Structure formats: C-alpha cells, structure tokens
Coordinates of C-alpha atoms in Angstrom, one line a residue:
X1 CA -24.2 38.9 93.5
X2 CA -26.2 40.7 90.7
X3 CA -22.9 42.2 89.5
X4 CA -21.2 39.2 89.2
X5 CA -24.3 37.9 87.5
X6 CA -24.2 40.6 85.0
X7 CA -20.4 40.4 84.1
X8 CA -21.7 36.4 83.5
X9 CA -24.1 37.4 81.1
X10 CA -22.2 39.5 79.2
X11 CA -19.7 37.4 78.7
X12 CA -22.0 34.7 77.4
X13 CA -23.4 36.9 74.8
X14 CA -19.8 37.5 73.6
X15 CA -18.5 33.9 73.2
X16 CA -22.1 33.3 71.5
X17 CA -21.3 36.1 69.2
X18 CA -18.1 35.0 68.7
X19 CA -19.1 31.0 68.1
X20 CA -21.9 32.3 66.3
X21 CA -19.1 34.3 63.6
X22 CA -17.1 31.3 63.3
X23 CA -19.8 29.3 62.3
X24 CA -20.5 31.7 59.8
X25 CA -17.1 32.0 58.6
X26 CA -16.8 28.3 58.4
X27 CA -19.9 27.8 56.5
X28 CA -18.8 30.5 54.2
X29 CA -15.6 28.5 53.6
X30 CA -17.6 25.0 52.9
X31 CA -19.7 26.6 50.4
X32 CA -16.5 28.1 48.9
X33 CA -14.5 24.7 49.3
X34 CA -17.7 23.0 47.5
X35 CA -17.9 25.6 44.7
X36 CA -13.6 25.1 44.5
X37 CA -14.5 21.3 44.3
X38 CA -17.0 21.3 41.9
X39 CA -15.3 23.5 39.9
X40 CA -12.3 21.4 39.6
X41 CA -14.6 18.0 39.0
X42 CA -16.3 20.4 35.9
X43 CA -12.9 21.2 34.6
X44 CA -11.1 17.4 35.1
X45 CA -14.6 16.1 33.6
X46 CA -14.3 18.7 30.4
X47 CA -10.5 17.8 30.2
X48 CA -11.4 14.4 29.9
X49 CA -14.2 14.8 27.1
X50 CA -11.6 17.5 25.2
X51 CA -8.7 14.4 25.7
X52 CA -11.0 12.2 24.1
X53 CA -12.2 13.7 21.4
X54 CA -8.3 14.3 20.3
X55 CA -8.2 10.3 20.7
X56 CA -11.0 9.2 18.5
X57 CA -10.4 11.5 16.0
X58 CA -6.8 10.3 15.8
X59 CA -8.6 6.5 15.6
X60 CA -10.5 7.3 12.8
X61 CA -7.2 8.8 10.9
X62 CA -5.5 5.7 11.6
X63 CA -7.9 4.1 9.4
X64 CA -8.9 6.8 6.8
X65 CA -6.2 9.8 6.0
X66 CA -9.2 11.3 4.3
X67 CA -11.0 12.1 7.7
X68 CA -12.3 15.8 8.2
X69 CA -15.5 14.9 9.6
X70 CA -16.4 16.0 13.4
X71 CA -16.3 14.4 16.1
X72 CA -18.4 14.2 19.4
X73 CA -18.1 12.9 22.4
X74 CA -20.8 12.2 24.9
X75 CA -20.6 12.9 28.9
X76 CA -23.0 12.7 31.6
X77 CA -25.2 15.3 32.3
X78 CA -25.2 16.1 28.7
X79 CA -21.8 17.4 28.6
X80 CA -20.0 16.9 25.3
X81 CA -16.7 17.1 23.9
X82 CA -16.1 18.2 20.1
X83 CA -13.8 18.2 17.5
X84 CA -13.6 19.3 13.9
X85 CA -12.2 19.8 10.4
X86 CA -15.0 21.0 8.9
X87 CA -15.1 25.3 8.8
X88 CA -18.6 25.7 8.5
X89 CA -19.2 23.7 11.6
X90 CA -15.9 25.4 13.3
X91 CA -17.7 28.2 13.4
X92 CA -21.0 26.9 14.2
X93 CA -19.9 25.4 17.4
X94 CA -17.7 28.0 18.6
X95 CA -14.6 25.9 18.3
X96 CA -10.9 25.9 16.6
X97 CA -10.9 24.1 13.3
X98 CA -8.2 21.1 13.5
X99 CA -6.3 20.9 10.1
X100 CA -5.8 17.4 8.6
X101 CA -2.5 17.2 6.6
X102 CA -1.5 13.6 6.4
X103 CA -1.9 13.9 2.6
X104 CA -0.5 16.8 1.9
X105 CA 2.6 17.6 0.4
X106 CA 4.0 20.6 2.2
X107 CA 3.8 22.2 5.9
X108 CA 0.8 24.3 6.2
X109 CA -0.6 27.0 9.0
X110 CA -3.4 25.8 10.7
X111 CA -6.3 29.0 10.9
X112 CA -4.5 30.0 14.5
X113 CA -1.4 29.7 12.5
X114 CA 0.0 26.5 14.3
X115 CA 2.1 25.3 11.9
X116 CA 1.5 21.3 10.5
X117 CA 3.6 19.2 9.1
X118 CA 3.3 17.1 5.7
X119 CA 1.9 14.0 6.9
X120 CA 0.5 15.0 10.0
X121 CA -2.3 16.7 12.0
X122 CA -3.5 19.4 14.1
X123 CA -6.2 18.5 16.1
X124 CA -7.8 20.7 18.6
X125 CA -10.7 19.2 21.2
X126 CA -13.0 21.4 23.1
X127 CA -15.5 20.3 25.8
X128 CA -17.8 23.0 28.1
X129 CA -18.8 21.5 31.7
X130 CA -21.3 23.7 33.7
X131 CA -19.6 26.8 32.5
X132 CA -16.0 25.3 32.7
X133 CA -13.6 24.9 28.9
X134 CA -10.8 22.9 28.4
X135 CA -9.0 22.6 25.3
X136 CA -6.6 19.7 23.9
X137 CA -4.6 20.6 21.2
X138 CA -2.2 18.1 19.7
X139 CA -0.1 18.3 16.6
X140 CA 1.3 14.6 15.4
X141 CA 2.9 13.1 13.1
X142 CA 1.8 9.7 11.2
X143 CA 3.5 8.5 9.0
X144 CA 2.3 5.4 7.2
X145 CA 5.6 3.3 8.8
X146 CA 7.6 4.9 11.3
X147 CA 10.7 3.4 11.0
X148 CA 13.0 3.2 7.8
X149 CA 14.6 -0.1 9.5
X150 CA 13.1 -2.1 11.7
X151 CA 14.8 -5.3 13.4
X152 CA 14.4 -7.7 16.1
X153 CA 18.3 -9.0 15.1
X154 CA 21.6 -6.6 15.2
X155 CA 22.0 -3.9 12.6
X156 CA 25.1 -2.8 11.4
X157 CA 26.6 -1.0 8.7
X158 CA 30.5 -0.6 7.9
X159 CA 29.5 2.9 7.0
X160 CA 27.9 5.0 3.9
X161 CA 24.9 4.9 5.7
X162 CA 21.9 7.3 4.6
X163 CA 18.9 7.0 6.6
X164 CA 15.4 9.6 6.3
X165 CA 12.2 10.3 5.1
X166 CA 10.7 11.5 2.2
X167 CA 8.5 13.9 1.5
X168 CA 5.9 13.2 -1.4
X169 CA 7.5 13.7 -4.8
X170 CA 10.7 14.7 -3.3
X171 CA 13.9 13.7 -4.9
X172 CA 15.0 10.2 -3.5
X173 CA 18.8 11.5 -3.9
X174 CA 18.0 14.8 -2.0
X175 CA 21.1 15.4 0.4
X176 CA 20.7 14.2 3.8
X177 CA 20.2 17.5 5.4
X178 CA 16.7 17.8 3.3
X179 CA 15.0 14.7 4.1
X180 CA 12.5 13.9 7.1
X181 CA 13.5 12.2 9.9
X182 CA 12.8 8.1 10.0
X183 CA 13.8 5.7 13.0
X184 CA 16.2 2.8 12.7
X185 CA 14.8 -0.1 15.4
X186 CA 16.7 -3.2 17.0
X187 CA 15.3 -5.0 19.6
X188 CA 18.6 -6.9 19.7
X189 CA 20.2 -7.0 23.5
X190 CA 23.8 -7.2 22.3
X191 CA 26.6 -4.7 23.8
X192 CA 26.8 -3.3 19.7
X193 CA 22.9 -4.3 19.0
X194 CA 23.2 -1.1 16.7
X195 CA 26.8 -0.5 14.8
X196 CA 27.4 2.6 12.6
X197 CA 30.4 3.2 10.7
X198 CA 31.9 6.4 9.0
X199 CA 30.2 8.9 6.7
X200 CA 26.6 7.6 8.3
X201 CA 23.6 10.2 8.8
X202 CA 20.7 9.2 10.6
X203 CA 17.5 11.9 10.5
X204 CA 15.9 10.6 13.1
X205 CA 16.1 8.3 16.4
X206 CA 18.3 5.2 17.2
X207 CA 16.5 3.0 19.3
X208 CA 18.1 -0.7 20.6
X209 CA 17.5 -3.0 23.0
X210 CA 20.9 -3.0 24.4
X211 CA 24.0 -0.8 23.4
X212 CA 25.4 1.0 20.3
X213 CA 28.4 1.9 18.4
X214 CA 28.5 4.8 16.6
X215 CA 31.8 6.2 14.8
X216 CA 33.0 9.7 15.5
X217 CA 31.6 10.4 12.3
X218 CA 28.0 9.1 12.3
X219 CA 25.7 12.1 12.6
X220 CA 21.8 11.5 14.3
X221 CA 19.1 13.8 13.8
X222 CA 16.9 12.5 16.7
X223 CA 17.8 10.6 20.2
X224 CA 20.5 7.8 21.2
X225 CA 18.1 5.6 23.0
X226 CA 20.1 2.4 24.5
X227 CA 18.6 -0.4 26.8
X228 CA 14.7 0.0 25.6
X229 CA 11.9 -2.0 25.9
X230 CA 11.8 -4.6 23.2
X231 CA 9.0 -2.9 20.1
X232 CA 6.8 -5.2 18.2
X233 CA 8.1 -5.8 15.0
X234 CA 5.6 -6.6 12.3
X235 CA 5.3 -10.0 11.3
X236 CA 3.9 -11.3 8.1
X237 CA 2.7 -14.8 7.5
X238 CA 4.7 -15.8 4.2
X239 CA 2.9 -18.9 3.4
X240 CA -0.1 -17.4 3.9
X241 CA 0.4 -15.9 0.4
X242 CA 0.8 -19.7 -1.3
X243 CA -1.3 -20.2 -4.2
X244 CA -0.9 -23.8 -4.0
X245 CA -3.6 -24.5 -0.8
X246 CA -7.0 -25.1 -0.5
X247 CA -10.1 -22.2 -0.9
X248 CA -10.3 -19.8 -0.3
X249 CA -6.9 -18.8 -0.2
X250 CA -5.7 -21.0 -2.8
X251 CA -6.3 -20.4 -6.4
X252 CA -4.8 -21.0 -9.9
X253 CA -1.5 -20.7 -11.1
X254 CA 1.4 -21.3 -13.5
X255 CA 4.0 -23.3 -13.0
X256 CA 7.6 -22.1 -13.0
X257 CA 10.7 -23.7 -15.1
X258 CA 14.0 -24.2 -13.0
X259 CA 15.7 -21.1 -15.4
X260 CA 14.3 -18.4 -17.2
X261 CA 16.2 -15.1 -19.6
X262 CA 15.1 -11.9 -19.2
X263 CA 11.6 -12.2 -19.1
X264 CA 8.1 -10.3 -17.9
X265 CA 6.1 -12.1 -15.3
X266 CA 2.0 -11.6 -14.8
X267 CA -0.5 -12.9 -12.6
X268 CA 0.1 -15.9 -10.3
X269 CA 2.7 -18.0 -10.5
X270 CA 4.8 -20.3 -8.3
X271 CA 7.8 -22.1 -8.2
X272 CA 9.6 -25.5 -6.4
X273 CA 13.2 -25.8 -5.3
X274 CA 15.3 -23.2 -6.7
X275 CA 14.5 -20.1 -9.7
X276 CA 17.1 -18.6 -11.3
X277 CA 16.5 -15.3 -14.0
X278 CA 19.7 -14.5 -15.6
X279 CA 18.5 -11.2 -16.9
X280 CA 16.1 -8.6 -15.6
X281 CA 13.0 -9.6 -14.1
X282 CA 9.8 -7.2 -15.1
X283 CA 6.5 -7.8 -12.9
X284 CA 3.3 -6.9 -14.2
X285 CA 0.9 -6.9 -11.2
X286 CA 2.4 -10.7 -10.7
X287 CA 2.0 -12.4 -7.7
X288 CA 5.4 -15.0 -8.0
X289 CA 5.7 -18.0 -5.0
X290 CA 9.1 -20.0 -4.5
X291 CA 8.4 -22.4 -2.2
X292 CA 12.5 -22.7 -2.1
X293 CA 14.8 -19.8 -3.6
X294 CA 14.7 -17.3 -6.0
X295 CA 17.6 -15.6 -7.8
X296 CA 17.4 -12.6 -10.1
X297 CA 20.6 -12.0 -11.8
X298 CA 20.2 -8.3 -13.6
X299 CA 17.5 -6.8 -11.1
X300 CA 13.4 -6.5 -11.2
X301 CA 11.6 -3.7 -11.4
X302 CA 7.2 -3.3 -12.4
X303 CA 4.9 -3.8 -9.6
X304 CA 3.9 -7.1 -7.8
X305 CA 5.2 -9.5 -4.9
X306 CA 7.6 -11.8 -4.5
X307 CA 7.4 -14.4 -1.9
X308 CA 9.9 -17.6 -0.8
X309 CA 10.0 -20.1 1.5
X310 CA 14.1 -19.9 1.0
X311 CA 16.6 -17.1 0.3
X312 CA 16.1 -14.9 -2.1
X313 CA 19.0 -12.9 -3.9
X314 CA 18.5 -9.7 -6.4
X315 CA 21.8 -9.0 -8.1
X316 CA 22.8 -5.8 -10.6
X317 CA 19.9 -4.1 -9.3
X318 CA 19.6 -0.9 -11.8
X319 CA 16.9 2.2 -11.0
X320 CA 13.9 1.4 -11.6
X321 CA 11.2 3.0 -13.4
X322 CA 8.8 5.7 -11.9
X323 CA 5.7 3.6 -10.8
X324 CA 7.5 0.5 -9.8
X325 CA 6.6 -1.5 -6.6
X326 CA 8.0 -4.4 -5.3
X327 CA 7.2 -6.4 -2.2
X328 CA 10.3 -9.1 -1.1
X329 CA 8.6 -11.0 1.5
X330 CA 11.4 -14.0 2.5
X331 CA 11.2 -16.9 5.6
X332 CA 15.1 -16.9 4.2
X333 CA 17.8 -14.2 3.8
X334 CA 17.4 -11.5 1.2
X335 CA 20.4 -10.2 -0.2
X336 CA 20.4 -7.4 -2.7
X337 CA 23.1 -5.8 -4.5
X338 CA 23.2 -3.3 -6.4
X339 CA 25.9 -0.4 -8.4
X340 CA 25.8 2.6 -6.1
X341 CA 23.0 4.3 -4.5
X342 CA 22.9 6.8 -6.8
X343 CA 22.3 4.6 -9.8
X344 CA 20.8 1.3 -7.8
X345 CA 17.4 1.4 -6.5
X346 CA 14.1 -0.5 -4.7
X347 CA 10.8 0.4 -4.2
X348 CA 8.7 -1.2 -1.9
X349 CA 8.7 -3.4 0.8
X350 CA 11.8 -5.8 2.0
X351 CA 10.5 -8.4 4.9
X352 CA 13.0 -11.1 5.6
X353 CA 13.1 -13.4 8.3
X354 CA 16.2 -14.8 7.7
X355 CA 17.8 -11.9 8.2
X356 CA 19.1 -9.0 5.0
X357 CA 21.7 -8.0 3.5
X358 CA 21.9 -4.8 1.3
X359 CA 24.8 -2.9 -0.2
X360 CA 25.4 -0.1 -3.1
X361 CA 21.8 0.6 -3.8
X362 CA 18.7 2.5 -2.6
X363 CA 16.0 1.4 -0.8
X364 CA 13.1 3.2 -0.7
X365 CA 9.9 2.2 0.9
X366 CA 10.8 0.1 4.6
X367 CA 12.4 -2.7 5.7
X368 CA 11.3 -5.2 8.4
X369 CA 14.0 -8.0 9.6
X370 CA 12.3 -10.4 11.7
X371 CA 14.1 -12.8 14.2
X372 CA 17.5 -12.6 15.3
X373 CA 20.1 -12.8 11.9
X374 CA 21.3 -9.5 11.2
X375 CA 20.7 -6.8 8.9
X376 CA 23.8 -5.6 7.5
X377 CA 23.7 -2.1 5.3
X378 CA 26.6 -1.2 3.3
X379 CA 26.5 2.1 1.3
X380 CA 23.3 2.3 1.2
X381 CA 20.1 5.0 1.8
X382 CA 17.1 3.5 3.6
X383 CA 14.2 5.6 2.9
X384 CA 11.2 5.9 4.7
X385 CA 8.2 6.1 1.9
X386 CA 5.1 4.9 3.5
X387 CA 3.1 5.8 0.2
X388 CA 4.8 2.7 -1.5
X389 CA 3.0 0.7 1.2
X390 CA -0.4 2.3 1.8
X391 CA -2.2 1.3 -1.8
X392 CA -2.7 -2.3 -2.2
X393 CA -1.0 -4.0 -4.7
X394 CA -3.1 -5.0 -7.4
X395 CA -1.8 -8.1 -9.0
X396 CA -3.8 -9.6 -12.1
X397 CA -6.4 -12.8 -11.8
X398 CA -4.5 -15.7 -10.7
X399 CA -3.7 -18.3 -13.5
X400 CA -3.3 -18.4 -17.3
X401 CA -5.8 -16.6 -18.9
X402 CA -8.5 -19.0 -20.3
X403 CA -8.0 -18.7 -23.7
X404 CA -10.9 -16.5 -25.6
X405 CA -11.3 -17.8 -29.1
X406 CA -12.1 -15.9 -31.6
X407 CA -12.8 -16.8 -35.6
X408 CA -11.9 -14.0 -37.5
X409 CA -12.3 -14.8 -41.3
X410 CA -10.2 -13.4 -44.5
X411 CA -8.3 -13.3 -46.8
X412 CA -4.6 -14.5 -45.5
X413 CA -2.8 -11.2 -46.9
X414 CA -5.6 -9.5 -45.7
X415 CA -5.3 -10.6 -41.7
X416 CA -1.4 -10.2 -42.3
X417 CA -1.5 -6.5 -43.4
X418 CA -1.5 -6.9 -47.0
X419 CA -4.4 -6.0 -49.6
X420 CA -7.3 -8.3 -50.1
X421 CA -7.5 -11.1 -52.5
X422 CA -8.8 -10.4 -55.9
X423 CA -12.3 -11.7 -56.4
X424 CA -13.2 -12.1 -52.8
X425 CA -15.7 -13.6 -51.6
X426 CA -16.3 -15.4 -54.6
X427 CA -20.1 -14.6 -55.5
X428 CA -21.2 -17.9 -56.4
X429 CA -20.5 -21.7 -55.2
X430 CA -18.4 -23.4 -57.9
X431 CA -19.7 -26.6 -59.6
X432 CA -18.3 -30.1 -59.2
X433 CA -16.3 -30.1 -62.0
X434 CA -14.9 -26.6 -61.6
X435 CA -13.8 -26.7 -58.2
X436 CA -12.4 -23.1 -56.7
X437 CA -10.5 -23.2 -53.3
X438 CA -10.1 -19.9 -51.8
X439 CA -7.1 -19.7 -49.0
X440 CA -8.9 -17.8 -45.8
X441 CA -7.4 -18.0 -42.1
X442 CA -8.7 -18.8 -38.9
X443 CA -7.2 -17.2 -35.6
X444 CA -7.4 -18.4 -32.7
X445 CA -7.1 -15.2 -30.0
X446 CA -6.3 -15.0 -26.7
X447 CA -6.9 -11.6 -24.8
X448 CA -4.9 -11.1 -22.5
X449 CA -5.7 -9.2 -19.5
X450 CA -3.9 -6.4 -20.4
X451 CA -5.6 -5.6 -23.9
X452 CA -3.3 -7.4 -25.4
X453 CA -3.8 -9.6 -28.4
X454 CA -2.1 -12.5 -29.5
X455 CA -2.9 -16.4 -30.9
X456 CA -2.1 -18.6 -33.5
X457 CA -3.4 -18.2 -37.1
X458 CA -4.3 -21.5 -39.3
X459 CA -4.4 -21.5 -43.2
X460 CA -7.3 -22.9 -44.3
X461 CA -9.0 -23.8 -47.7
X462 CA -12.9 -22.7 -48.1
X463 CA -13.7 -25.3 -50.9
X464 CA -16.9 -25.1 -52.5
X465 CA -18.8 -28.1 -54.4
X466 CA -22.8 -28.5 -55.3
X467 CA -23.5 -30.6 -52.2
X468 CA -21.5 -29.4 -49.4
X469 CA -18.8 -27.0 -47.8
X470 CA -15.9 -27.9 -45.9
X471 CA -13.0 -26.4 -44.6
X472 CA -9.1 -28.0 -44.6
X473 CA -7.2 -26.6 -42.1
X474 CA -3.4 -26.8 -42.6
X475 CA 0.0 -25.4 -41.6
X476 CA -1.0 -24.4 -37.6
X477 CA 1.4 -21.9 -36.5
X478 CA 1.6 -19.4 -34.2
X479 CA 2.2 -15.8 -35.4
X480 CA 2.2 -12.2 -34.6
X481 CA -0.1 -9.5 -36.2
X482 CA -1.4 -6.0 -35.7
X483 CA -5.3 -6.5 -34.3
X484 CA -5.6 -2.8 -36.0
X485 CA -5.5 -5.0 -39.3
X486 CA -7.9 -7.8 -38.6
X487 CA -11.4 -8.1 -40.9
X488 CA -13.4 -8.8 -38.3
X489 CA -14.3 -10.4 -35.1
X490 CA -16.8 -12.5 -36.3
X491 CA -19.0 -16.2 -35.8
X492 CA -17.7 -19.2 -37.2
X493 CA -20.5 -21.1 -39.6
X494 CA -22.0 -20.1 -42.9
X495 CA -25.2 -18.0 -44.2
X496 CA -26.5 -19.3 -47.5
X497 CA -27.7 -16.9 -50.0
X498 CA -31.2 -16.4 -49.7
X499 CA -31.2 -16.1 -46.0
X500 CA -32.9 -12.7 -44.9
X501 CA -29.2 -12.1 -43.0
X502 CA -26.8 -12.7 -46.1
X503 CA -24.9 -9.6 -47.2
X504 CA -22.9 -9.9 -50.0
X505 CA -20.5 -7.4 -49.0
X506 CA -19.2 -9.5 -45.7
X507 CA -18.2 -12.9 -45.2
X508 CA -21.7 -14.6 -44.2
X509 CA -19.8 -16.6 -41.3
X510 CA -20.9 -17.0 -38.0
X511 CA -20.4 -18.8 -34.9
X512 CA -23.2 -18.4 -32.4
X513 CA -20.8 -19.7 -29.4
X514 CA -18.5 -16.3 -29.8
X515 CA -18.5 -14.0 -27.6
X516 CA -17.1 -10.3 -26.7
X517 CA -13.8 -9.5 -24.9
X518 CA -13.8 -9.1 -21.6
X519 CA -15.3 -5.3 -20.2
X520 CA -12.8 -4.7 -17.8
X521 CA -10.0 -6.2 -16.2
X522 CA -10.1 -7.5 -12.4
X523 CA -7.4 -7.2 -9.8
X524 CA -6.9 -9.3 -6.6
X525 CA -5.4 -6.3 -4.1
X526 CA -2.7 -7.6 -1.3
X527 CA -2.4 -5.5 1.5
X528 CA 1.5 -5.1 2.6
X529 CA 1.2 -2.2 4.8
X530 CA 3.5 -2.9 8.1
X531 CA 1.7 -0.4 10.0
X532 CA -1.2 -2.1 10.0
X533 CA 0.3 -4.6 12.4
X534 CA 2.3 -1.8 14.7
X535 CA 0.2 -0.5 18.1
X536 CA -0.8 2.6 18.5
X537 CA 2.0 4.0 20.1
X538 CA 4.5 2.9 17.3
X539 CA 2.1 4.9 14.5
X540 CA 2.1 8.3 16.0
X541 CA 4.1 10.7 17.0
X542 CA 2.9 13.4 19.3
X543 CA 5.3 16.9 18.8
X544 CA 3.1 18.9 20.5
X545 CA 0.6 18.2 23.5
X546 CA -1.0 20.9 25.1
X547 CA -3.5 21.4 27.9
X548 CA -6.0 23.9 29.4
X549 CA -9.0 26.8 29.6
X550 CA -7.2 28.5 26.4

C-alpha cells in the first residue's frame, strides 16, 4: 500500500510541475500578446496622427499656395503628429522637411531627393506613439482646375484636337508631347458621351459617364475611363453678376446702345435684347451684362467679364495680347470662332450653359459646359492654365465716372500748346470807357480712372470795367489737349490787388469748391475660379502615397 501511495505522489508532483509550466508559458504569451497589441494600437494610433497631418496641411494649401508653415496635430495621451516646410524647424523636430511647389515653375528635388512637380507638393507627416513612428509621405498634384474640359452634356470633336497643361510661362503652341497632362470630363450617359476624331492628342485622362469613341488615331496620355460616376461640374450663378438689382449686389452702370464699332469698354456696363460690335472689342477691367445676346464681330481681348442671359458669339478671334483675361460666363450657347489655333486665341474662362461651340482657335485657361447641349471642339487646343483663374479680376468702380471739374485758367493758345498771350494778365482793370476783353478758357475735366484726362474747354471773355467783373462764356466744345500743357489746376473766383494773397505773376483765381484728383484708383475683384466650387477629390491628385516606420 505505501508503494502504490508513493508512485501517487510522484505522479502528482509531476502534473503539478507540468500545469504549473504551462501556466507560465501561457502567461508568458499574454504578456507578449498584450505588448504585440499595444504595440500595434501605438503604431495604428501614430499612423493616424501622421495621415492627418498630410490632410490638414493639404487643407490649408487648398486655400493658400503660399503655405510653408507647420503643422501639428494633437492625440491623446499627448501624442502628436507634425508636419513641416520650414528647415529650421525640420531639424528641430527631427522630421523630413515637405517641399511646397505649387508655385513654382520647374520640378524640383525635395531634401531626400523625391522629386516634385511644378504645381504640386511633397508632404511628409511624422507622429511618435510610446516609442512607435509612422511616416506619411504624399506627393500631389494641384492644379488650380483639373480638367481642361469639363461637361455635364456630350463632347465631341471631328478631330484636330489638342488637349494639356501648361507649365507657367511655357509656350501656349509648345508641341503636344511637351505639355502637362489635363483631363477632359463628361458626365453625359450616351453610348459616344465622349467622341474624338483624327489627329487628336489628349495628355491626360478621358473620363465619361457612359461610352467613348476614339479614332485609331486619337492618342491619350492618361486612362480611358467609361461608365463613371457622374463628377460635379461647377456651376456659376450668371445673374448673380447683374448690375441692375437691388444692394448690395446691385450698383451703377452705363447703359449700352443696340450697335457699337470697334470700341474700348470700362467699368460696368449692361445691355437689353441683343449687342452687336462689328469690330474688336477691348476690355479695360469692364464688367459688361447682356441681359439678352452679345455678338462681337472682330474678337475681344483686355481683361474683364462678359456675362448674358442669351447666346453669346465671338467671331474673327485674333491672339491676344500678353496680359489679357477674359471671363465668358453665358445661360445661352457660346460660340467662338476663330483663324487657326496658331494665330486665334482666348484667355480665361469659358462657362456656358447652353452648351459651346469652339473651332480654329486656342483656348487657354478652362472650360466648363453646364447642362446637357453639347460641346463641340473643332481644330482647336484646350489648355489647362489655372493661373488665368486664380487672381481675381479686377474690374474698375461701377458706373460713369462722376465728372471732377476742374477750372484751369489761361490764355486759349496757352491751354492749346501754343505761346502765351502778349500782355497777360493785364496789370491793371481798364476803365469804363476803355474797355479791354482778354479771351481766357475754362475746362471742364473729367479724370478718368485710369489717369486719364479729358473734358470740354469753353472760350470765355474776362471783361474788366470800374464796378464789376464778369465773365461771357461762349463757343462750348469739347476738345482734346495734352494735360502736360495746361497752366494750372487752379480755383475759380478772383483775388483783388491788395489782398495779402495776390501775386502778380499768376492768375489770382480761385474756386474754394475745387478739389484734388483722386489718390488712387479702386477695383471691385470677381472671383471666377472653378475650383473653388469642385470637392476635394476633384482638386488633387495623389501620384504618390506611402506608408510606414521609414
């Protein structure tokens, strides 16, 4: 009996031992699987801070392309995530300095020699949790409107078709294979929502809501997309921009003639029915309203913003000159024509919800077709140039001038640009029997808002007798003159000799209501940037996304 109680024993001790090893062995692996789990919630919660970092520094460049400031992001515990494009505090922090280049006009390395694009970005977000880094580095691409062509109606084109980017300053007649790429969007549904004839190059993608046609010929830079979810194309409110409506919106204006020549355009104006310029059209900062059609017959160039309620049809569009910007914002059809791409061009903006048509010329700056009529493109190049679109455009005070009148008094050879008068001023007051008239002039000047000086000039008579002085003012006409040549902007009245502020040398006339030009000269600015409206996802394009400890 003892043995068998002995073997007993012993082989309780060993199952003890052996229950007592796993329990070791298992609470060895719990700790392990707790330090393996915290771990991995340290590294998922620095991921996070790191991802969103990247994000709200690509919010604030969204809004300002000048950004370089740093950004931090605060997580519990005290855990942060950091970005930043400032070098000093790069290497303060410990981290990789991101590289903003969304103004610049070349690719440049980023300092761990990523390479960045010309409008784009290299950002690079760090965040440390208990010990555990994770980095985000992204490298996108914003450009200030991502698509050269965007449409909610059909696009086609019978062919000749050039479609890209530009790079700032680069030649707007660069060969295809030299320009950046730029999207052409339809939301159309149709089996040929997207038609492309011969000779066409595309840099970038082709995306429709339904199908495409593409001849053999049609070369694409980017992706075929077909069947995609419908986009938002931007949509501006055209009678928003009516002058003629109630504060604060409305203000003054000038009202347009039925017909006009060749002629300049400045500051606010607006039109009824139907405007026709036979000849070209030059804006200066003009903000011009047809609440009906306009039709420009020789082409516009300047900057400012032409708005319709009906079509609106530019023909024998010519290039135009270097700083020229024109916004075409139309509830009707635009239609433009022009010579050749080569010789024919547009810069601006081109928003039609009647639907576009656009042959033979260049258009450089973006185009947004809203609704279903279709936009048809024939010989053409449709350039992406966001940097038309980003600055406001300054258009001058609304209305007519006031007129500012000024008196200038002299002789009238003088004012004209000829020598003075003999024997003026005459240096005493003539007696009543020896009357002596003196011709002098009066202008009336208006300012303009430019510098500009023009007005009517009156000749006048200073007749002089023992009791009084009077003036007869004659022959009103208006005239032309040189400001370089006038006497003197000066008061309208008379100082008698003897008064402590007569000078014999000047004219002694004054006009105590006068008063000095203007300082400066105020602009209204309109903001006609499409990408303001576009989500996020539509601004931004992400060519490189990468995550991890490194």
């Amino acid at each position: 009996m003892a043995r068998r109680r002995g073997v007993g024993l012993g082989t309780t001790l060993i199952v003890t031992a052996i229950v007592a090893l796993l329990g070791f062995a298992l609470a060895g692996a719990s700790v392990t699987h707790i330090n393996l789990m915290t771990h991995t919630g340290n590294a998922s919660m620095a991921l996070d801070l790191a991802r969103s970092s990247v994000h709200v520094a690509l919010g604030h460049l969204f809004t300002d392309k000048d950004f370089r400031q740093t950004v931090t992001v605060n997580g519990p515990g005290g855990a942060v995530g950091q970005l930043t494009f400032d070098p000093a505090q790069a290497a303060s922090l410990g981290i990789p300095l991101s590289e903003n280049n969304l103004t610049g006009g070349s690719s440049k390395l980023a300092a761990d020699n990523q390479m960045v694009p010309e409008e784009g970005a290299y950002l690079v977000g760090v965040a440390t949790v208990r010990g555990v880094t994770r980095r985000v580095k992204a490298v996108v691409h914003l450009p200030p409107f991502p698509f050269a062509a965007a449409s909610d109606g059909p696009i086609v084109s019978p062919g000749s078709l050039v479609v890209g980017s530009l790079r700032p300053g680069q030649d707007p007649n660069s060969p295809p294979n030299r320009l950046l790429p730029a999207d052409l969007l339809t939301n159309d549904t149709g089996m040929a929502a997207l038609t492309l004839g011969p000779a066409t190059t595309v840099r970038g993608d082709l995306r429709s809501g339904g199908g495409v046609s593409l001849d053999p010929g049609v070369q694409v830079g980017g992706r075929v997309l077909t069947s995609q979810a419908p986009r938002l194309v931007p949509s501006m409110s055209v009678t928003a921009l009516d002058p003629d409506q109630p504060a604060p919106n409305g203000h003054p204006f000038l009202a347009l003639e039925p017909t006009y020549p060749a002629t300049t355009f400045t500051g606010t104006l607006r039109g009824t029915g139907t405007v026709t310029v036979n000849g070209r059209l030059k804006l200066d900062r003009a903000l011009v309203y047809i609440d009906g059609n306009l039709e420009i017959n020789g082409g516009v160039d300047g900057t400012g913003v032409l708005v319709t309620t009906g079509n609106l049809t530019v023909n024998g569009q010519a290039n135009v000159v270097a700083d020229s910007r024109v916004a075409m914002l139309s509830q009707g059809k635009i239609t433009l024509a022009g010579n050749g791409p080569a010789g024919s061009s547009i810069k601006g903006l081109v928003y039609a919800e009647g639907g576009v048509d656009a042959k033979q010329l260049k258009l450089q700056g973006a185009l947004v077709a809203r609704n279903l009529p279709p936009v048809q493109l024939d010989r053409a190049r449709v350039l992406n140039d966001g940097g038309l679109l980003q600055p406001p455009f300054n258009t001058l005070p609304h209305g007519e001038p006031e007129p500012q009148v000024r008196w200038v008094v002299g002789s009238g050879s003088e004012l004209m640009g000829g020598e003075p008068t003999a024997g003026y001023p005459p240096t005493t007051p003539p007696g009543p029997s020896d009357p002596t008239q003196v011709s002098k002039s009066k202008i009336e000047v208006k300012i303009g808002r430019d510098g500009k000086i023009s007005g009517t000039v009156t000749t006048c008579v200073w007749t002089y007798n023992t009791t009084s002085l009077t003036w007869d003012f004659t022959q009103d006409e208006p005239v032309q003159f040189d400001p370089s040549r006038l006497v003197e902007l000066v008061p309208f009245g008379y100082i008698a000799p003897g008064d402590p502020r007569h000078d014999p040398s000047k004219d002694n006339i004054f006009n105590p209501e006068s008063s000095a030009p203007p300082s400066s000269t105020p602009t209204y600015p309109l903001v006609l940037d499409p990408a303001e409206l576009l989500p996020t996802k539509d601004r931004a394009r992400i060519l490189i996304w990468r995550e991890g400890a490194q």
